[in-house]
Coordinates of C-alpha atoms and ligand atoms in Angstrom, one line a residue:
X1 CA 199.1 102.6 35.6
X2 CA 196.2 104.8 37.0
X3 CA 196.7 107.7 38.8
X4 CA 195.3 105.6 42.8
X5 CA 194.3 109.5 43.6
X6 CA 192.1 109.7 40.8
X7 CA 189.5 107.2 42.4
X8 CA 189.4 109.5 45.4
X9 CA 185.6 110.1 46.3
X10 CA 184.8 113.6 45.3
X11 CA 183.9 116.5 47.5
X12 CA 180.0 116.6 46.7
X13 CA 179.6 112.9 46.9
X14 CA 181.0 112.8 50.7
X15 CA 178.1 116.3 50.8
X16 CA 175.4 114.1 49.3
X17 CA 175.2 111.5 52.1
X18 CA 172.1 111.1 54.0
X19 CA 174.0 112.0 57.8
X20 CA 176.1 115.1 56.3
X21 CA 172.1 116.6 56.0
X22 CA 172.1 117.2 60.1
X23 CA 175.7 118.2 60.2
X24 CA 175.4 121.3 57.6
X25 CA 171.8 122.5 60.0
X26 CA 174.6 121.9 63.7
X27 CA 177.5 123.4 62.1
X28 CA 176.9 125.4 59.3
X29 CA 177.3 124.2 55.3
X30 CA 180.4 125.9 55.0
X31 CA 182.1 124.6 57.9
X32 CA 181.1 120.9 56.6
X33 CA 182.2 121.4 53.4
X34 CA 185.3 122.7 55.0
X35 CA 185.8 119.7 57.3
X36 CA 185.2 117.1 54.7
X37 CA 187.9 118.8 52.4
X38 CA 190.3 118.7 55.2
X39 CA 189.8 115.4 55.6
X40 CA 190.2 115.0 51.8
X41 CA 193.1 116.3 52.0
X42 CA 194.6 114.2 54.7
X43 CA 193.4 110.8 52.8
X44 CA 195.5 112.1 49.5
X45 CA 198.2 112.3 51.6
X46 CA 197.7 108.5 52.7
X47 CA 196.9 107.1 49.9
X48 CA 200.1 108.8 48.2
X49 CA 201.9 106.5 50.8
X50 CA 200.0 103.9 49.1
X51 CA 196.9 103.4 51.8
X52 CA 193.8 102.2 50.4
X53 CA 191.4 104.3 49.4
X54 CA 188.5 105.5 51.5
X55 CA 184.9 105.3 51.0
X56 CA 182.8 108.3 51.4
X57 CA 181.6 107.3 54.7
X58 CA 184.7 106.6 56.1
X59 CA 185.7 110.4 54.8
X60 CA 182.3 111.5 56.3
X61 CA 182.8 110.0 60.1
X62 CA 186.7 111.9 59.8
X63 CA 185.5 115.1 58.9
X64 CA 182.6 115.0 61.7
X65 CA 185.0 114.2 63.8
X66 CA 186.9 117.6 62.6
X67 CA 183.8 119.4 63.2
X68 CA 183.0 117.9 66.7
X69 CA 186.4 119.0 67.6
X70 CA 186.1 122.1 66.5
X71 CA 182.4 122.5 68.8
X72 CA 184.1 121.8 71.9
X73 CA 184.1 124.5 74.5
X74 CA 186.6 127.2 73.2
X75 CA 187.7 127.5 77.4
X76 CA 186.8 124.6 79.2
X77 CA 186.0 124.9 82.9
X78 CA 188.5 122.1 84.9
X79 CA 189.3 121.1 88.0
X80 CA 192.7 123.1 89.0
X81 CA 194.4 120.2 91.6
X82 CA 197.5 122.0 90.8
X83 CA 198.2 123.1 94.5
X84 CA 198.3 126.5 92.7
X85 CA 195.9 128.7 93.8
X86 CA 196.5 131.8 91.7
X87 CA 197.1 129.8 88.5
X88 CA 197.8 132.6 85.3
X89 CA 197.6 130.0 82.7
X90 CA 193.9 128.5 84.9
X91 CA 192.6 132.3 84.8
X92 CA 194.0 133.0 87.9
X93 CA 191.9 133.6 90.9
X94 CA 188.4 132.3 91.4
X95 CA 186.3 135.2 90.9
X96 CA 183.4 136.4 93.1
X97 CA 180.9 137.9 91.2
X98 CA 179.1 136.3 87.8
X99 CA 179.7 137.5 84.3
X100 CA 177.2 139.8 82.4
X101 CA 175.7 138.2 79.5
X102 CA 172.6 140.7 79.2
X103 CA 171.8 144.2 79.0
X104 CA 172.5 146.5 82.5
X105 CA 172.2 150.2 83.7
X106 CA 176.0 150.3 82.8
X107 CA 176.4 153.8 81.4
X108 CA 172.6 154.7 82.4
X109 CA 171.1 157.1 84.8
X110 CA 167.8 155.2 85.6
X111 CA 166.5 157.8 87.9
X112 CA 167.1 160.3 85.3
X113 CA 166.7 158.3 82.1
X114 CA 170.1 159.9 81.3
X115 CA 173.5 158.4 80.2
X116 CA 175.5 157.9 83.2
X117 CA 179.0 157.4 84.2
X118 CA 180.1 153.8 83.5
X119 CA 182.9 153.8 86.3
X120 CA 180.9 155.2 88.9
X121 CA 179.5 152.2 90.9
X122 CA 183.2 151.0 91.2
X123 CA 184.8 153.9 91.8
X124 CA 182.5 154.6 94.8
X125 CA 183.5 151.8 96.2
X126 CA 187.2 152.1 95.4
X127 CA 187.2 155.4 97.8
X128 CA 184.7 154.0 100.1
X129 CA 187.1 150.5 100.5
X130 CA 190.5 151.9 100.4
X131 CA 190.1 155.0 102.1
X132 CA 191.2 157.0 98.6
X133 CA 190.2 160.4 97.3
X134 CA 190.1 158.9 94.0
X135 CA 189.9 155.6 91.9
X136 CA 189.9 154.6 88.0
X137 CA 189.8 151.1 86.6
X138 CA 191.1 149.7 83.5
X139 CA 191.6 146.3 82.0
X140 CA 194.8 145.3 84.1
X141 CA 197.7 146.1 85.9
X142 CA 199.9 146.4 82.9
X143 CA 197.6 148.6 81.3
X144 CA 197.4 151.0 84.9
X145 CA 200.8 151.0 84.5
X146 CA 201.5 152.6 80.7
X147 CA 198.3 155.3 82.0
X148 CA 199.7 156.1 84.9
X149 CA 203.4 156.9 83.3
X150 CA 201.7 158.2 79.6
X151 CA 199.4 160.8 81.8
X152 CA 202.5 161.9 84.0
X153 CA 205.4 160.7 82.8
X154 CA 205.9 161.2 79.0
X155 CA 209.3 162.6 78.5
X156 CA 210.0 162.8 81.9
X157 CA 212.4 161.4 84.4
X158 CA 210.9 158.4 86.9
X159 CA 212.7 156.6 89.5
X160 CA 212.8 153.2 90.0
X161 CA 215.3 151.0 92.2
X162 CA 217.4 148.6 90.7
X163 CA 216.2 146.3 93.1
X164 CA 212.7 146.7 91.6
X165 CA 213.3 146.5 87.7
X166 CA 211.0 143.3 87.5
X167 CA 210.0 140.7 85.0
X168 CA 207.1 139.3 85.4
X169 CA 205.9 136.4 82.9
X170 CA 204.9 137.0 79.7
X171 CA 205.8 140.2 78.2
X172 CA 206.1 142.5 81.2
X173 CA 209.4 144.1 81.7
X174 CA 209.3 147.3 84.0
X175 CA 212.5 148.7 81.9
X176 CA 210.4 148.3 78.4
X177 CA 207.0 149.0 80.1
X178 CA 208.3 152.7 80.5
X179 CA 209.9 153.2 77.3
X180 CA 206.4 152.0 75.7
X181 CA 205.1 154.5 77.4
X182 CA 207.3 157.3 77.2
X183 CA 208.9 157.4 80.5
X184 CA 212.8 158.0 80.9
X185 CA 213.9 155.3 83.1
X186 CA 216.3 157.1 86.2
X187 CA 218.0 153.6 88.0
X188 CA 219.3 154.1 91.3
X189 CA 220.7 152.3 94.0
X190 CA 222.1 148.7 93.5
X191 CA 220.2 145.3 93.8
X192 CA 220.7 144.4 97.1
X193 CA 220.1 148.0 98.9
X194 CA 218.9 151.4 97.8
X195 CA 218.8 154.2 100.4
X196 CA 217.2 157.6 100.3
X197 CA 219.8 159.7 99.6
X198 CA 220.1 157.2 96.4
X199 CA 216.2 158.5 95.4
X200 CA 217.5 162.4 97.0
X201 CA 220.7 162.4 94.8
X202 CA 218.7 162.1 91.2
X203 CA 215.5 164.6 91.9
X204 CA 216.0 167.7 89.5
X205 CA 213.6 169.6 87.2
X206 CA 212.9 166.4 85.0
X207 CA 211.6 164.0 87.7
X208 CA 208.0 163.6 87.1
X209 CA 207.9 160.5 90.0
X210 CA 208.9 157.8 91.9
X211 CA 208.0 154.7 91.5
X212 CA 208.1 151.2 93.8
X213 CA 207.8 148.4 92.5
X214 CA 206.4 145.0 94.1
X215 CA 208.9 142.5 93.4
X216 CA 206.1 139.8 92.8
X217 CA 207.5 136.6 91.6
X218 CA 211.0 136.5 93.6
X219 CA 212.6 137.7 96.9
X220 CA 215.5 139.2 97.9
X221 CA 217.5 138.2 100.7
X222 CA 220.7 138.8 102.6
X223 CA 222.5 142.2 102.7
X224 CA 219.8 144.0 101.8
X225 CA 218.3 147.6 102.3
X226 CA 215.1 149.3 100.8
X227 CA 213.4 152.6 101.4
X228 CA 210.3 152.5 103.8
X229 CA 207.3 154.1 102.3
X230 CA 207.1 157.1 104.9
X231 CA 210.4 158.3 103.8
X232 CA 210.1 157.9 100.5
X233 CA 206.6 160.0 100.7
X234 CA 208.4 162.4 102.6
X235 CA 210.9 163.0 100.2
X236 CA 208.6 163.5 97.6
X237 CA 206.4 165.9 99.5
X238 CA 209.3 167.9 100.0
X239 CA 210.3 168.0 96.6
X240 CA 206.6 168.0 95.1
X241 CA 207.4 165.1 93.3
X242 CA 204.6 162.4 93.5
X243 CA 205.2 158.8 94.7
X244 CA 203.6 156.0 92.9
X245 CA 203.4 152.1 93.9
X246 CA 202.5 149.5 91.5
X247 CA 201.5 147.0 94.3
X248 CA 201.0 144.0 91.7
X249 CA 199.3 141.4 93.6
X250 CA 197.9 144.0 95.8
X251 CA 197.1 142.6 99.3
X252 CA 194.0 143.0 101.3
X253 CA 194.1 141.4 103.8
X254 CA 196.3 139.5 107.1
X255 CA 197.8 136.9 105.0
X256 CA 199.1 135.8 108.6
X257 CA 195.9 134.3 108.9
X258 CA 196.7 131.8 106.3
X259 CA 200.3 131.0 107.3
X260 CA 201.7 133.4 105.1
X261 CA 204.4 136.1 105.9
X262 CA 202.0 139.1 106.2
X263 CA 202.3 142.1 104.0
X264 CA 201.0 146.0 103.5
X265 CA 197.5 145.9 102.2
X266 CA 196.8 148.3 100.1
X267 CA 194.4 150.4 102.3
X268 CA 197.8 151.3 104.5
X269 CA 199.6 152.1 101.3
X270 CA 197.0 154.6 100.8
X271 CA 196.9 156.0 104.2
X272 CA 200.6 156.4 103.6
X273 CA 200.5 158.9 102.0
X274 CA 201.3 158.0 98.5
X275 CA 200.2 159.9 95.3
X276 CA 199.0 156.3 93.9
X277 CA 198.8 152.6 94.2
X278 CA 198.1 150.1 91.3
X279 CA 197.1 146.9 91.3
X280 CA 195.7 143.8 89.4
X281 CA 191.6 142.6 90.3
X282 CA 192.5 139.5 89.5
X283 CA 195.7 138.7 92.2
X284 CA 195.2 138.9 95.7
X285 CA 191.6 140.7 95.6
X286 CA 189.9 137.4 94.0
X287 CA 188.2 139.4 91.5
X288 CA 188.2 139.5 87.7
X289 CA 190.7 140.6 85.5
X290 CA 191.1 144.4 86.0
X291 CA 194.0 147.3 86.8
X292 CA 193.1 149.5 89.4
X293 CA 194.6 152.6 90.1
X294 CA 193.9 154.4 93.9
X295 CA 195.4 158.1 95.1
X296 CA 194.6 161.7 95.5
X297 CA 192.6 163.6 92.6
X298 CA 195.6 165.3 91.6
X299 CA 197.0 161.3 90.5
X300 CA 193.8 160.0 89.4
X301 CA 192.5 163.5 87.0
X302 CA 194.8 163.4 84.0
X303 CA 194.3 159.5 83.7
X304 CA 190.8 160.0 83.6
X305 CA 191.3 162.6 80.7
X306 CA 194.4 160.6 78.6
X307 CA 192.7 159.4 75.2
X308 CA 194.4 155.7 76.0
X309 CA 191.9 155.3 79.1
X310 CA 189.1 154.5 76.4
X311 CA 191.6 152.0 74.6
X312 CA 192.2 150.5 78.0
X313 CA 188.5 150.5 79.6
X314 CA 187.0 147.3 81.2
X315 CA 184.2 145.2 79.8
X316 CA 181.3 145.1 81.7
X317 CA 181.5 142.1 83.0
X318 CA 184.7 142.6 85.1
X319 CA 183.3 145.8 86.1
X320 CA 179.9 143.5 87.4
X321 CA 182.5 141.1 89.1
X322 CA 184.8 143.8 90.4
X323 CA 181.7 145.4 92.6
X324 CA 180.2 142.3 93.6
X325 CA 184.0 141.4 95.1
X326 CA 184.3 144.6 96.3
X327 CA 181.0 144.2 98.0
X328 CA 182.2 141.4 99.7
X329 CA 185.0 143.6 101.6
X330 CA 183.0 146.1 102.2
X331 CA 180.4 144.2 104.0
X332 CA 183.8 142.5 106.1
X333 CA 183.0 139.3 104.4
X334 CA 186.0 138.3 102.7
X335 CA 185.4 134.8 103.2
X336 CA 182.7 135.4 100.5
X337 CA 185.3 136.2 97.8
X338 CA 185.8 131.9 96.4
X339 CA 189.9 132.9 96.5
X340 CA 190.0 133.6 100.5
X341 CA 187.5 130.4 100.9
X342 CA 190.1 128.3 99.0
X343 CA 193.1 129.6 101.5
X344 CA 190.9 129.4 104.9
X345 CA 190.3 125.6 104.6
X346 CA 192.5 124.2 107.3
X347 CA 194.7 121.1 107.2
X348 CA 192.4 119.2 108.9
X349 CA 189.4 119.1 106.5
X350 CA 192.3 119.0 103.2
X351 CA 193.0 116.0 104.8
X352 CA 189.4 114.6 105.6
X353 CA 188.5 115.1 101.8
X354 CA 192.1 113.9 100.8
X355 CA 191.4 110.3 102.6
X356 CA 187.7 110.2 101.3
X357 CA 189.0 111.0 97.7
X358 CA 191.4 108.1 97.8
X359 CA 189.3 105.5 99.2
X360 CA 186.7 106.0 96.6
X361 CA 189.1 106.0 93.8
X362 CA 190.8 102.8 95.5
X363 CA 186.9 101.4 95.0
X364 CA 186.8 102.3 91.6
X365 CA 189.8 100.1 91.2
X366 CA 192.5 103.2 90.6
X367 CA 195.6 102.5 92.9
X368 CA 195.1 106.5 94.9
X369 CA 196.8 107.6 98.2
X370 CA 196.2 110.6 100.4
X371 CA 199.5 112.4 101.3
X372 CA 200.7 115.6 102.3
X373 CA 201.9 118.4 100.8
X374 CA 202.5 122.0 100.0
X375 CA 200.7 124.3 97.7
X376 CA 201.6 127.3 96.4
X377 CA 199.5 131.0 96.5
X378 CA 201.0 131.8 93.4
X379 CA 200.3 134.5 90.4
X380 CA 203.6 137.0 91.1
X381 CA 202.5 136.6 95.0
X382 CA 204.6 135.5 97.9
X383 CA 207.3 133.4 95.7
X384 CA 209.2 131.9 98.8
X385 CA 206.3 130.7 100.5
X386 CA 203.8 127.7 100.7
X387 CA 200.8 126.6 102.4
X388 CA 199.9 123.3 104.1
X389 CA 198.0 121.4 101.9
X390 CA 196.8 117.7 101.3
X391 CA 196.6 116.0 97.9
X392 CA 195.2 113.1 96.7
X393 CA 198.4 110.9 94.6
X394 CA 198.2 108.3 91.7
X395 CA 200.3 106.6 89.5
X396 CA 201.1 106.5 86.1
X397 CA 203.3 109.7 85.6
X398 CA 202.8 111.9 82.6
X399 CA 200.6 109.5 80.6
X400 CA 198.2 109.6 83.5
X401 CA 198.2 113.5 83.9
X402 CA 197.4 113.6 80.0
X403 CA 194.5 111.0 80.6
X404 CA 193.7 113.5 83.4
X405 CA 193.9 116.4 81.6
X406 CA 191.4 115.3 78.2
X407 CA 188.7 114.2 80.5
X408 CA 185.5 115.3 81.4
X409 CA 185.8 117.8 83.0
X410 CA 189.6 118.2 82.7
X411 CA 191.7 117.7 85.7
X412 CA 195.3 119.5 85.7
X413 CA 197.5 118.1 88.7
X414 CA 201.1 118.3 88.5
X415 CA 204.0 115.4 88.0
X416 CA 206.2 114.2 90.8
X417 CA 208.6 111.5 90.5
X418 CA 206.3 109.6 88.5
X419 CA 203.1 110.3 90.1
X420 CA 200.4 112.5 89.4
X421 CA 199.9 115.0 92.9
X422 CA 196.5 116.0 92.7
X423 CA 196.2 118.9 95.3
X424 CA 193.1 119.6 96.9
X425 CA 194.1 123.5 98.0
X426 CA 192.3 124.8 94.9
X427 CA 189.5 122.7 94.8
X428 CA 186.4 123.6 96.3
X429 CA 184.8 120.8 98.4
X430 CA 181.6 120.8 96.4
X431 CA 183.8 119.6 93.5
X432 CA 185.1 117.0 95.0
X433 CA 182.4 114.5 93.6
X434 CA 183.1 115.8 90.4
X435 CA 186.6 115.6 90.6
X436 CA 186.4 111.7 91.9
X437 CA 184.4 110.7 88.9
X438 CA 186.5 112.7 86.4
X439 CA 190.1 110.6 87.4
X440 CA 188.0 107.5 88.2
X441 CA 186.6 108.0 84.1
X442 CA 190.2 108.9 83.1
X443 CA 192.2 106.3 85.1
X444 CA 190.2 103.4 86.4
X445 CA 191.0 99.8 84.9
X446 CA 188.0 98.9 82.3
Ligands
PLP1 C1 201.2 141.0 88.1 C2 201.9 142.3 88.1 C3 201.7 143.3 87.1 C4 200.8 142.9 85.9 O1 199.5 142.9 86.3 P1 198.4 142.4 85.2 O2 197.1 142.6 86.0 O3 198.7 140.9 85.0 O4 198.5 143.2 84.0 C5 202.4 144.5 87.2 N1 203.2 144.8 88.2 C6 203.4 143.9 89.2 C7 204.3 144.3 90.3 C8 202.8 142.7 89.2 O5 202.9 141.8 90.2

């Protein structure tokens, strides 16, 4: 009995067809050839099973469907109708600020014609914003982090409450963090309360710091005691050891105003007193992905001069986005930064554009109500909290949220009790058009 594989159509014969001509000039003649043996490949398999053999065209139209797959945007824009408005996994915040595809006075003196200093324009601003002596920027918090402790720390004693040895997602554990970067780890205190004389007890001839840490993504509650800032700062000054705060999520401004529990910004964590304060662009300032680190010369010097700073510097377009955000502050126009735009709409419009939403997808024929609900700030910021929100609700449970989430453009929403909670919080109103057609494409009857 002949071998069924044999009759297989050949490599070059699926190459030779008139349509594979305009494929090889869109995607390249190695990529098709490429494609088309995949989907070789994947017919052997069949016909193994016994399937019937394939003509060449039908081999063709599955391996351009390989290669249009392959096309597709490497990361889509969607529609985040999560209800989470600092999403990590959706790029977190909104930035202010576009990206920089082209060529720019980045490390260019253009009065002088001279190479200038790439970090300047930010760090200007940095001192000028937070009230700092001075300011260095590189690509994240993490990163801050591992400089900060590898340019003062290496070999050296820091101090961290047990109250404050955080994970955040990912791969970011504070204990691990340090050892990666050379630091000895001192613990003190318990989890529930750390006092001074906890910090005063441990400060000898190895202590190169003390560190706080922002407990991002959880809370603690109860019996608890913590150190205030002023002490700690005074403890330090009087035994000229520096106090550093990596501030995570780094807030800027009265979250009061938007129904949160209000916290330190970091402009009064520099005023008090501290020798540093670290924090993500990307969190709470609305701005791109970026580690910034603010304090006196004396904290900000030896980072600038630590040979890991030019494995850890920003590309230029955060550092484009981080000044045009930081612009925004500066001119007192933080409702200019898209993240602090998303959190001032108030309950009444959510729910305006909720009810319009639904009755237009209830006209496309898709069964849509408008409830509502509570959304989340989210990205390691204010866990136990949430924010009135309004949402837009269909049915169809996690088949529907997959519809959702291949269409064009993708809409992520979250499951709840078999319905799909489409939240409005982080979705600008402009979008809203676009995010009515998208689930009337994905969901409506045809
Ligand atoms: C988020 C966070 C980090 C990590 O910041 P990235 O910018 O994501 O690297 C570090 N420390 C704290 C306290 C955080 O909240």
């Amino acid at each position: 009995m002949a071998n069924p594989l044999a009759a297989l159509p050949a490599v070059h014969r699926v190459l030779a067809l008139e349509t594979m001509g305009g494929e090889r000039a869109r995607y390249g003649p190695a990529a098709v050839r490429e494609a088309v043996r995949e989907a070789l490949a994947g017919a052997r398999a069949r016909v193994a099973r016994g399937a019937p053999i394939p003509t060449p065209e039908a081999l063709a139209a599955e391996a351009l469907e390989l290669l249009t797959r392959r096309a597709a945007a490497a990361y889509p824009a969607v529609l985040n109708a999560t209800g989470v408005v600092i999403h990590t996994n959706l790029g977190r915040a909104p930035r202010a600020g576009g990206v920089a595809p082209g060529y720019l006075a980045l490390e260019y003196d253009l009065a002088e014609g001279t190479r200038g200093e790439r970090l300047a324009p930010v760090v200007t601003r940095l001192v000028r914003y937070l009230g700092c002596e001075a300011a260095t920027v590189v690509t994240n918090n993490a990163a801050a982090l591992v400089l900060l402790l590898a340019a003062h720390a290496a070999g050296r004693e820091v101090i961290v409450s047990r109250g404050e040895l955080i994970e955040i997602g990912g791969s970011f554990r504070l204990p691990e963090i340090m050892a990666a970067s050379g630091a000895r780890l001192v613990e003190v205190g318990c989890t529930n309360r750390t006092h001074l004389e906890d910090y005063a007890r441990v400060i000898g001839d190895a202590t190169a710091g003390i560190l706080v840490v922002h407990r991002s993504n959880f809370s603690l509650d109860g019996f608890v005691a913590a150190v205030g800032l002023p002490d700690l700062v005074e403890l330090g000054r009087s035994h000229g050891v520096p106090v550093w705060v990596d501030q995570g999520s780094g807030c800027h401004l009265d979250l009061g105003r938007y129904g949160l529990r209000p916290e330190p910004t970091v402009r009064q964590i520099v005023a008090a007193g501290v020798d540093a304060v670290l924090f993500s662009g990307d969190k709470l300032l609305g701005g791109p992905q970026a580690g910034i680190v603010a304090g006196s010369r004396t904290a900000i010097a030896p980072l600038r001069r630590h040979p890991l700073r030019r494995a850890l510097r920003p590309d230029k377009s955060a550092l484009v986005g981080l000044a045009a955000t930081l612009d925004c502050y500066l001119a007192e126009r933080p409702e200019d930064v898209p993240l602090y735009r998303l959190l001032a709409a108030g309950e009444p419009s959510l729910r305006r554009r909720a009810r319009a939403l639904a009755a237009r997808l209830r006209r496309a024929g898709v069964e849509a109500v408008a409830e509502a609900t509570r959304a989340v700030l989210g990205g390691g910021t204010t866990p136990d909290q949430t924010l009135p929100s309004w949402a837009v609700t269909v049915t169809g449970g996690d088949a529907a949220a997959a519809r959702l989430r291949r269409g064009r453009p993708p809409v992520i929403g979250r499951v709840e009790e078999g319905r799909v909670v489409l939240d409005l919080r982080a979705v600008f109103p402009e979008e809203d058009r676009m995010l009515a057609a998208a689930v009337a494409a994905a969901l409506a009857p045809r």
